[in-house]
Short mmCIF file of N, CA and C in Angstrom, two decimals:
data_model
loop_
_atom_site.label_atom_id
_atom_site.label_comp_id
_atom_site.label_asym_id
_atom_site.label_seq_id
_atom_site.Cartn_x
_atom_site.Cartn_y
_atom_site.Cartn_z
N UNK A 1 -20.13 -20.60 49.69
CA UNK A 1 -19.55 -21.66 48.90
C UNK A 1 -19.16 -22.83 49.79
N UNK A 2 -19.25 -24.01 49.23
CA UNK A 2 -18.93 -25.24 49.96
C UNK A 2 -17.72 -25.89 49.30
N UNK A 3 -16.75 -26.25 50.10
CA UNK A 3 -15.56 -26.93 49.59
C UNK A 3 -15.90 -28.40 49.35
N UNK A 4 -15.63 -28.89 48.15
CA UNK A 4 -15.94 -30.27 47.77
C UNK A 4 -14.64 -31.02 47.51
N UNK A 5 -14.56 -32.22 48.03
CA UNK A 5 -13.47 -33.14 47.71
C UNK A 5 -14.02 -34.54 47.92
N UNK A 6 -14.29 -35.23 46.80
CA UNK A 6 -14.90 -36.55 46.89
C UNK A 6 -14.55 -37.35 45.65
N UNK A 7 -14.83 -38.64 45.69
CA UNK A 7 -14.65 -39.48 44.51
C UNK A 7 -16.02 -39.74 43.90
N UNK A 8 -16.04 -39.93 42.60
CA UNK A 8 -17.29 -40.27 41.92
C UNK A 8 -16.97 -40.86 40.56
N UNK A 9 -17.98 -41.46 39.96
CA UNK A 9 -17.82 -42.01 38.62
C UNK A 9 -17.86 -40.89 37.58
N UNK A 10 -17.28 -41.15 36.44
CA UNK A 10 -17.33 -40.22 35.32
C UNK A 10 -18.78 -39.97 34.91
N UNK A 11 -19.60 -41.02 34.93
CA UNK A 11 -21.01 -40.90 34.55
C UNK A 11 -21.75 -39.93 35.48
N UNK A 12 -21.47 -39.99 36.78
CA UNK A 12 -22.14 -39.10 37.73
C UNK A 12 -21.75 -37.64 37.47
N UNK A 13 -20.46 -37.40 37.20
CA UNK A 13 -20.02 -36.03 36.96
C UNK A 13 -20.57 -35.52 35.63
N UNK A 14 -20.64 -36.39 34.63
CA UNK A 14 -21.24 -36.04 33.33
C UNK A 14 -22.71 -35.64 33.53
N UNK A 15 -23.42 -36.42 34.33
CA UNK A 15 -24.83 -36.13 34.62
C UNK A 15 -24.97 -34.79 35.33
N UNK A 16 -24.07 -34.49 36.27
CA UNK A 16 -24.08 -33.19 36.96
C UNK A 16 -23.95 -32.05 35.96
N UNK A 17 -23.02 -32.16 35.02
CA UNK A 17 -22.82 -31.10 34.03
C UNK A 17 -24.07 -30.92 33.19
N UNK A 18 -24.67 -32.00 32.76
CA UNK A 18 -25.89 -31.92 31.94
C UNK A 18 -27.03 -31.28 32.73
N UNK A 19 -27.25 -31.73 33.96
CA UNK A 19 -28.31 -31.16 34.80
C UNK A 19 -28.09 -29.66 35.00
N UNK A 20 -26.84 -29.27 35.20
CA UNK A 20 -26.51 -27.88 35.50
C UNK A 20 -26.55 -26.96 34.28
N UNK A 21 -26.43 -27.51 33.08
CA UNK A 21 -26.26 -26.63 31.92
C UNK A 21 -27.24 -26.81 30.77
N UNK A 22 -27.59 -28.04 30.44
CA UNK A 22 -28.31 -28.24 29.17
C UNK A 22 -29.40 -29.30 29.22
N UNK A 23 -29.89 -29.62 30.39
CA UNK A 23 -30.90 -30.67 30.51
C UNK A 23 -32.13 -30.40 29.64
N UNK A 24 -32.51 -29.13 29.50
CA UNK A 24 -33.74 -28.80 28.76
C UNK A 24 -33.60 -28.91 27.25
N UNK A 25 -32.36 -28.95 26.73
CA UNK A 25 -32.23 -28.97 25.27
C UNK A 25 -31.25 -30.00 24.71
N UNK A 26 -30.64 -30.82 25.56
CA UNK A 26 -29.74 -31.85 25.04
C UNK A 26 -30.56 -32.88 24.24
N UNK A 27 -30.12 -33.25 23.03
CA UNK A 27 -30.84 -34.28 22.28
C UNK A 27 -30.92 -35.58 23.07
N UNK A 28 -32.04 -36.24 22.98
CA UNK A 28 -32.28 -37.49 23.73
C UNK A 28 -31.18 -38.52 23.48
N UNK A 29 -30.74 -38.66 22.24
CA UNK A 29 -29.71 -39.65 21.93
C UNK A 29 -28.38 -39.30 22.62
N UNK A 30 -28.07 -38.01 22.78
CA UNK A 30 -26.86 -37.60 23.48
C UNK A 30 -26.97 -37.87 24.98
N UNK A 31 -28.17 -37.67 25.50
CA UNK A 31 -28.39 -37.85 26.94
C UNK A 31 -28.02 -39.27 27.38
N UNK A 32 -28.30 -40.24 26.55
CA UNK A 32 -28.09 -41.64 26.92
C UNK A 32 -26.77 -42.22 26.40
N UNK A 33 -25.98 -41.41 25.71
CA UNK A 33 -24.68 -41.86 25.21
C UNK A 33 -23.60 -41.36 26.16
N UNK A 34 -23.00 -42.28 26.92
CA UNK A 34 -22.04 -41.90 27.96
C UNK A 34 -20.71 -41.38 27.42
N UNK A 35 -20.55 -41.35 26.10
CA UNK A 35 -19.35 -40.78 25.51
C UNK A 35 -19.58 -39.34 25.03
N UNK A 36 -20.81 -38.84 25.14
CA UNK A 36 -21.13 -37.49 24.69
C UNK A 36 -21.14 -36.54 25.90
N UNK A 37 -20.38 -35.45 25.77
CA UNK A 37 -20.23 -34.47 26.84
C UNK A 37 -20.47 -33.06 26.30
N UNK A 38 -21.09 -32.20 27.11
CA UNK A 38 -21.21 -30.80 26.70
C UNK A 38 -19.94 -30.02 27.05
N UNK A 39 -19.54 -29.13 26.15
CA UNK A 39 -18.43 -28.22 26.40
C UNK A 39 -18.92 -26.81 26.15
N UNK A 40 -18.26 -25.84 26.78
CA UNK A 40 -18.61 -24.44 26.56
C UNK A 40 -17.32 -23.65 26.43
N UNK A 41 -17.32 -22.68 25.53
CA UNK A 41 -16.13 -21.87 25.26
C UNK A 41 -15.58 -21.22 26.52
N UNK A 42 -14.34 -20.77 26.42
CA UNK A 42 -13.68 -20.06 27.52
C UNK A 42 -14.51 -18.86 27.97
N UNK A 43 -14.23 -18.38 29.14
CA UNK A 43 -14.96 -17.25 29.70
C UNK A 43 -15.84 -17.71 30.84
N UNK A 44 -16.79 -16.87 31.25
CA UNK A 44 -17.67 -17.29 32.34
C UNK A 44 -18.45 -18.55 31.95
N UNK A 45 -18.40 -19.54 32.79
CA UNK A 45 -19.13 -20.78 32.53
C UNK A 45 -18.42 -21.76 31.63
N UNK A 46 -17.11 -21.65 31.52
CA UNK A 46 -16.36 -22.56 30.66
C UNK A 46 -16.44 -24.00 31.16
N UNK A 47 -16.56 -24.92 30.21
CA UNK A 47 -16.53 -26.36 30.51
C UNK A 47 -15.56 -26.97 29.51
N UNK A 48 -14.56 -27.67 30.02
CA UNK A 48 -13.56 -28.26 29.14
C UNK A 48 -13.39 -29.73 29.45
N UNK A 49 -13.42 -30.57 28.41
CA UNK A 49 -13.24 -32.01 28.55
C UNK A 49 -11.83 -32.33 28.03
N UNK A 50 -10.99 -32.88 28.90
CA UNK A 50 -9.65 -33.30 28.50
C UNK A 50 -9.70 -34.80 28.23
N UNK A 51 -9.48 -35.16 26.96
CA UNK A 51 -9.61 -36.56 26.57
C UNK A 51 -8.55 -36.94 25.56
N UNK A 52 -8.24 -38.23 25.50
CA UNK A 52 -7.27 -38.74 24.53
C UNK A 52 -7.83 -38.63 23.11
N UNK A 53 -9.15 -38.78 22.97
CA UNK A 53 -9.80 -38.72 21.66
C UNK A 53 -11.10 -37.96 21.80
N UNK A 54 -11.27 -36.89 21.02
CA UNK A 54 -12.47 -36.06 21.14
C UNK A 54 -12.87 -35.56 19.76
N UNK A 55 -14.17 -35.71 19.43
CA UNK A 55 -14.71 -35.28 18.15
C UNK A 55 -15.93 -34.41 18.40
N UNK A 56 -15.98 -33.25 17.74
CA UNK A 56 -17.14 -32.36 17.86
C UNK A 56 -18.32 -32.94 17.09
N UNK A 57 -19.48 -32.99 17.76
CA UNK A 57 -20.68 -33.53 17.14
C UNK A 57 -21.60 -32.42 16.63
N UNK A 58 -22.00 -31.51 17.53
CA UNK A 58 -23.00 -30.51 17.18
C UNK A 58 -22.95 -29.36 18.18
N UNK A 59 -23.23 -28.15 17.68
CA UNK A 59 -23.33 -26.99 18.57
C UNK A 59 -24.80 -26.62 18.69
N UNK A 60 -25.28 -26.54 19.93
CA UNK A 60 -26.66 -26.14 20.21
C UNK A 60 -26.58 -25.04 21.26
N UNK A 61 -27.15 -23.87 20.91
CA UNK A 61 -27.04 -22.69 21.77
C UNK A 61 -25.56 -22.43 22.05
N UNK A 62 -25.19 -22.26 23.32
CA UNK A 62 -23.78 -21.99 23.61
C UNK A 62 -22.97 -23.26 23.89
N UNK A 63 -23.62 -24.42 23.79
CA UNK A 63 -22.96 -25.69 24.12
C UNK A 63 -22.49 -26.38 22.84
N UNK A 64 -21.29 -26.95 22.93
CA UNK A 64 -20.77 -27.80 21.87
C UNK A 64 -20.74 -29.21 22.43
N UNK A 65 -21.41 -30.13 21.76
CA UNK A 65 -21.43 -31.51 22.22
C UNK A 65 -20.31 -32.28 21.53
N UNK A 66 -19.53 -32.99 22.34
CA UNK A 66 -18.39 -33.74 21.83
C UNK A 66 -18.51 -35.20 22.21
N UNK A 67 -17.99 -36.05 21.33
CA UNK A 67 -17.87 -37.46 21.65
C UNK A 67 -16.44 -37.63 22.14
N UNK A 68 -16.27 -38.03 23.39
CA UNK A 68 -14.94 -38.10 24.00
C UNK A 68 -14.68 -39.49 24.56
N UNK A 69 -13.47 -39.99 24.30
CA UNK A 69 -13.05 -41.29 24.81
C UNK A 69 -11.80 -41.10 25.65
N UNK A 70 -11.63 -41.97 26.63
CA UNK A 70 -10.48 -41.92 27.53
C UNK A 70 -10.36 -40.54 28.17
N UNK A 71 -11.37 -40.19 28.97
CA UNK A 71 -11.43 -38.91 29.66
C UNK A 71 -10.36 -38.87 30.76
N UNK A 72 -9.53 -37.84 30.73
CA UNK A 72 -8.50 -37.67 31.75
C UNK A 72 -8.93 -36.67 32.81
N UNK A 73 -9.72 -35.67 32.40
CA UNK A 73 -10.16 -34.66 33.34
C UNK A 73 -11.25 -33.79 32.76
N UNK A 74 -11.99 -33.12 33.64
CA UNK A 74 -13.06 -32.19 33.25
C UNK A 74 -12.94 -30.97 34.13
N UNK A 75 -12.99 -29.81 33.52
CA UNK A 75 -13.01 -28.55 34.26
C UNK A 75 -14.37 -27.93 34.05
N UNK A 76 -15.07 -27.65 35.15
CA UNK A 76 -16.41 -27.06 35.09
C UNK A 76 -16.45 -25.77 35.90
N UNK A 77 -16.94 -24.71 35.29
CA UNK A 77 -17.21 -23.48 36.05
C UNK A 77 -18.59 -22.98 35.66
N UNK A 78 -19.32 -22.53 36.66
CA UNK A 78 -20.67 -22.02 36.41
C UNK A 78 -20.58 -20.62 35.80
N UNK A 79 -21.65 -20.22 35.12
CA UNK A 79 -21.68 -18.87 34.53
C UNK A 79 -21.57 -17.79 35.59
N UNK A 80 -22.11 -18.05 36.78
CA UNK A 80 -22.05 -17.06 37.87
C UNK A 80 -20.65 -16.97 38.48
N UNK A 81 -19.85 -18.01 38.26
CA UNK A 81 -18.52 -18.06 38.85
C UNK A 81 -18.51 -18.59 40.28
N UNK A 82 -19.70 -18.95 40.80
CA UNK A 82 -19.79 -19.44 42.18
C UNK A 82 -19.39 -20.90 42.33
N UNK A 83 -19.37 -21.64 41.23
CA UNK A 83 -18.99 -23.05 41.28
C UNK A 83 -17.80 -23.28 40.37
N UNK A 84 -16.76 -23.86 40.93
CA UNK A 84 -15.54 -24.21 40.19
C UNK A 84 -15.18 -25.63 40.60
N UNK A 85 -15.36 -26.59 39.70
CA UNK A 85 -15.07 -27.98 40.04
C UNK A 85 -14.18 -28.62 38.98
N UNK A 86 -13.32 -29.52 39.44
CA UNK A 86 -12.46 -30.28 38.53
C UNK A 86 -12.62 -31.76 38.86
N UNK A 87 -12.83 -32.56 37.82
CA UNK A 87 -12.86 -34.02 37.96
C UNK A 87 -11.58 -34.53 37.34
N UNK A 88 -10.86 -35.38 38.06
CA UNK A 88 -9.62 -35.96 37.57
C UNK A 88 -9.71 -37.47 37.65
N UNK A 89 -9.41 -38.14 36.54
CA UNK A 89 -9.44 -39.60 36.51
C UNK A 89 -8.38 -40.16 37.46
N UNK A 90 -8.79 -41.18 38.26
CA UNK A 90 -7.79 -41.88 39.06
C UNK A 90 -7.76 -43.37 38.74
N UNK A 91 -8.81 -43.89 38.12
CA UNK A 91 -8.77 -45.24 37.54
C UNK A 91 -9.98 -45.43 36.63
N UNK A 92 -9.68 -45.83 35.40
CA UNK A 92 -10.70 -46.05 34.35
C UNK A 92 -11.75 -44.95 34.34
N UNK A 93 -12.99 -45.27 34.77
CA UNK A 93 -14.09 -44.30 34.71
C UNK A 93 -14.45 -43.76 36.10
N UNK A 94 -13.47 -43.79 37.00
CA UNK A 94 -13.66 -43.23 38.34
C UNK A 94 -12.65 -42.12 38.55
N UNK A 95 -13.04 -41.14 39.36
CA UNK A 95 -12.13 -40.02 39.58
C UNK A 95 -12.43 -39.26 40.84
N UNK A 96 -11.73 -38.16 41.00
CA UNK A 96 -11.85 -37.33 42.19
C UNK A 96 -12.35 -35.95 41.76
N UNK A 97 -13.34 -35.43 42.49
CA UNK A 97 -13.87 -34.09 42.25
C UNK A 97 -13.36 -33.19 43.35
N UNK A 98 -12.83 -32.02 42.96
CA UNK A 98 -12.36 -31.02 43.91
C UNK A 98 -12.80 -29.64 43.46
N UNK A 99 -13.04 -28.77 44.44
CA UNK A 99 -13.36 -27.39 44.12
C UNK A 99 -14.39 -26.82 45.07
N UNK A 100 -15.02 -25.74 44.60
CA UNK A 100 -16.06 -25.09 45.40
C UNK A 100 -17.37 -25.15 44.66
N UNK A 101 -18.46 -25.25 45.42
CA UNK A 101 -19.79 -25.35 44.83
C UNK A 101 -20.77 -24.43 45.54
N UNK A 102 -21.67 -23.86 44.78
CA UNK A 102 -22.75 -23.04 45.34
C UNK A 102 -23.82 -23.98 45.90
N UNK A 103 -24.77 -23.41 46.60
CA UNK A 103 -25.89 -24.20 47.15
C UNK A 103 -26.67 -24.83 46.00
N UNK A 104 -26.89 -24.08 44.93
CA UNK A 104 -27.60 -24.61 43.77
C UNK A 104 -26.85 -25.79 43.16
N UNK A 105 -25.53 -25.68 43.07
CA UNK A 105 -24.73 -26.78 42.54
C UNK A 105 -24.80 -28.00 43.45
N UNK A 106 -24.89 -27.79 44.78
CA UNK A 106 -25.03 -28.92 45.71
C UNK A 106 -26.27 -29.75 45.38
N UNK A 107 -27.37 -29.06 45.09
CA UNK A 107 -28.61 -29.76 44.73
C UNK A 107 -28.38 -30.62 43.50
N UNK A 108 -27.71 -30.05 42.49
CA UNK A 108 -27.44 -30.79 41.25
C UNK A 108 -26.44 -31.93 41.48
N UNK A 109 -25.46 -31.72 42.36
CA UNK A 109 -24.49 -32.77 42.67
C UNK A 109 -25.17 -33.96 43.34
N UNK A 110 -26.15 -33.70 44.20
CA UNK A 110 -26.90 -34.77 44.84
C UNK A 110 -27.77 -35.48 43.81
N UNK A 111 -28.48 -34.72 42.98
CA UNK A 111 -29.35 -35.33 41.96
C UNK A 111 -28.55 -36.21 41.01
N UNK A 112 -27.33 -35.81 40.69
CA UNK A 112 -26.49 -36.57 39.76
C UNK A 112 -25.81 -37.77 40.42
N UNK A 113 -25.80 -37.81 41.75
CA UNK A 113 -25.16 -38.92 42.45
C UNK A 113 -23.69 -38.69 42.75
N UNK A 114 -23.21 -37.46 42.58
CA UNK A 114 -21.82 -37.14 42.93
C UNK A 114 -21.69 -37.08 44.45
N UNK A 115 -22.65 -36.43 45.11
CA UNK A 115 -22.72 -36.36 46.56
C UNK A 115 -23.98 -37.07 47.03
N UNK A 116 -23.97 -37.52 48.27
CA UNK A 116 -25.18 -38.12 48.85
C UNK A 116 -25.93 -37.05 49.64
N UNK A 117 -27.21 -37.26 49.82
CA UNK A 117 -28.01 -36.35 50.64
C UNK A 117 -27.47 -36.34 52.07
N UNK A 118 -26.99 -37.48 52.54
CA UNK A 118 -26.42 -37.57 53.89
C UNK A 118 -25.20 -36.65 54.02
N UNK A 119 -24.37 -36.58 52.97
CA UNK A 119 -23.19 -35.70 53.01
C UNK A 119 -23.64 -34.26 53.18
N UNK A 120 -24.64 -33.85 52.40
CA UNK A 120 -25.14 -32.47 52.47
C UNK A 120 -25.73 -32.21 53.85
N UNK A 121 -26.53 -33.15 54.36
CA UNK A 121 -27.12 -32.99 55.70
C UNK A 121 -26.03 -32.85 56.76
N UNK A 122 -24.98 -33.66 56.64
CA UNK A 122 -23.87 -33.59 57.59
C UNK A 122 -23.17 -32.24 57.47
N UNK A 123 -22.99 -31.75 56.26
CA UNK A 123 -22.35 -30.44 56.06
C UNK A 123 -23.20 -29.34 56.70
N UNK A 124 -24.51 -29.37 56.44
CA UNK A 124 -25.40 -28.35 57.00
C UNK A 124 -25.35 -28.40 58.53
N UNK A 125 -25.39 -29.60 59.08
CA UNK A 125 -25.33 -29.77 60.54
C UNK A 125 -24.01 -29.23 61.10
N UNK A 126 -22.91 -29.45 60.37
CA UNK A 126 -21.60 -29.00 60.86
C UNK A 126 -21.48 -27.47 60.81
N UNK A 127 -22.30 -26.81 60.00
CA UNK A 127 -22.23 -25.36 59.88
C UNK A 127 -23.19 -24.64 60.83
N UNK A 128 -24.15 -25.36 61.39
CA UNK A 128 -25.14 -24.74 62.28
C UNK A 128 -24.59 -24.64 63.69
N UNK A 129 -24.88 -23.54 64.40
CA UNK A 129 -24.46 -23.45 65.82
C UNK A 129 -25.14 -24.57 66.61
N UNK A 130 -24.41 -25.12 67.55
CA UNK A 130 -24.98 -26.22 68.34
C UNK A 130 -25.99 -25.69 69.35
N UNK A 131 -26.76 -26.58 69.92
CA UNK A 131 -27.79 -26.24 70.91
C UNK A 131 -27.18 -25.69 72.20
N UNK A 132 -25.89 -26.00 72.43
CA UNK A 132 -25.25 -25.55 73.66
C UNK A 132 -24.73 -24.12 73.55
N UNK A 133 -24.93 -23.51 72.38
CA UNK A 133 -24.49 -22.13 72.21
C UNK A 133 -23.07 -22.02 71.68
N UNK A 134 -22.45 -23.17 71.36
CA UNK A 134 -21.10 -23.12 70.81
C UNK A 134 -21.16 -22.62 69.37
N UNK A 135 -20.11 -22.04 68.92
CA UNK A 135 -20.03 -21.54 67.55
C UNK A 135 -19.92 -22.71 66.58
N UNK A 136 -20.35 -22.47 65.36
CA UNK A 136 -20.21 -23.49 64.31
C UNK A 136 -18.73 -23.67 64.00
N UNK A 137 -18.34 -24.83 63.43
CA UNK A 137 -16.93 -25.04 63.08
C UNK A 137 -16.46 -23.94 62.13
N UNK A 138 -15.17 -23.66 62.19
CA UNK A 138 -14.61 -22.64 61.30
C UNK A 138 -14.69 -23.12 59.87
N UNK A 139 -14.67 -22.14 58.95
CA UNK A 139 -14.70 -22.46 57.54
C UNK A 139 -13.49 -23.34 57.22
N UNK A 140 -13.70 -24.29 56.32
CA UNK A 140 -12.61 -25.21 55.97
C UNK A 140 -12.71 -26.53 56.72
N UNK A 141 -13.56 -26.59 57.73
CA UNK A 141 -13.74 -27.83 58.48
C UNK A 141 -14.97 -28.56 57.96
N UNK A 142 -15.04 -28.72 56.64
CA UNK A 142 -16.19 -29.38 56.03
C UNK A 142 -15.98 -30.88 56.04
N UNK A 143 -17.07 -31.63 56.07
CA UNK A 143 -16.94 -33.09 56.04
C UNK A 143 -16.41 -33.54 54.70
N UNK A 144 -15.69 -34.62 54.70
CA UNK A 144 -15.18 -35.21 53.45
C UNK A 144 -16.18 -36.26 53.00
N UNK A 145 -16.51 -36.22 51.71
CA UNK A 145 -17.46 -37.22 51.18
C UNK A 145 -16.73 -38.51 50.92
#
């Protein structure tokens, strides 16, 4: 698992959730509406949108699509339990993401624009033993995005 702590836009984190959970079946109109978010019931893989105003639109498979305004926070956990991320608003549509992510989630975070490929490359480099035979940095010494 990789410790994540970075800032990103609400749109980037929304895109990460869609890529990770429902890209293959989200209706096209929902995909392009930045007020529509997927939610999933409590339990493994729960996704919760904390908003000042939220209306349920449609349930497809295990996902409930909601129209949400004034997002305060998002809690995302993968079905495997390997990824636990929280997005918290810090100004308008920008916020801070914190938590742990699996390697698979890292790929989706980069694709969504939450993390940069350079951040991931730097993280991988920081975890690899150096050419001089020194040990890799201890866990918890991850780069900050």
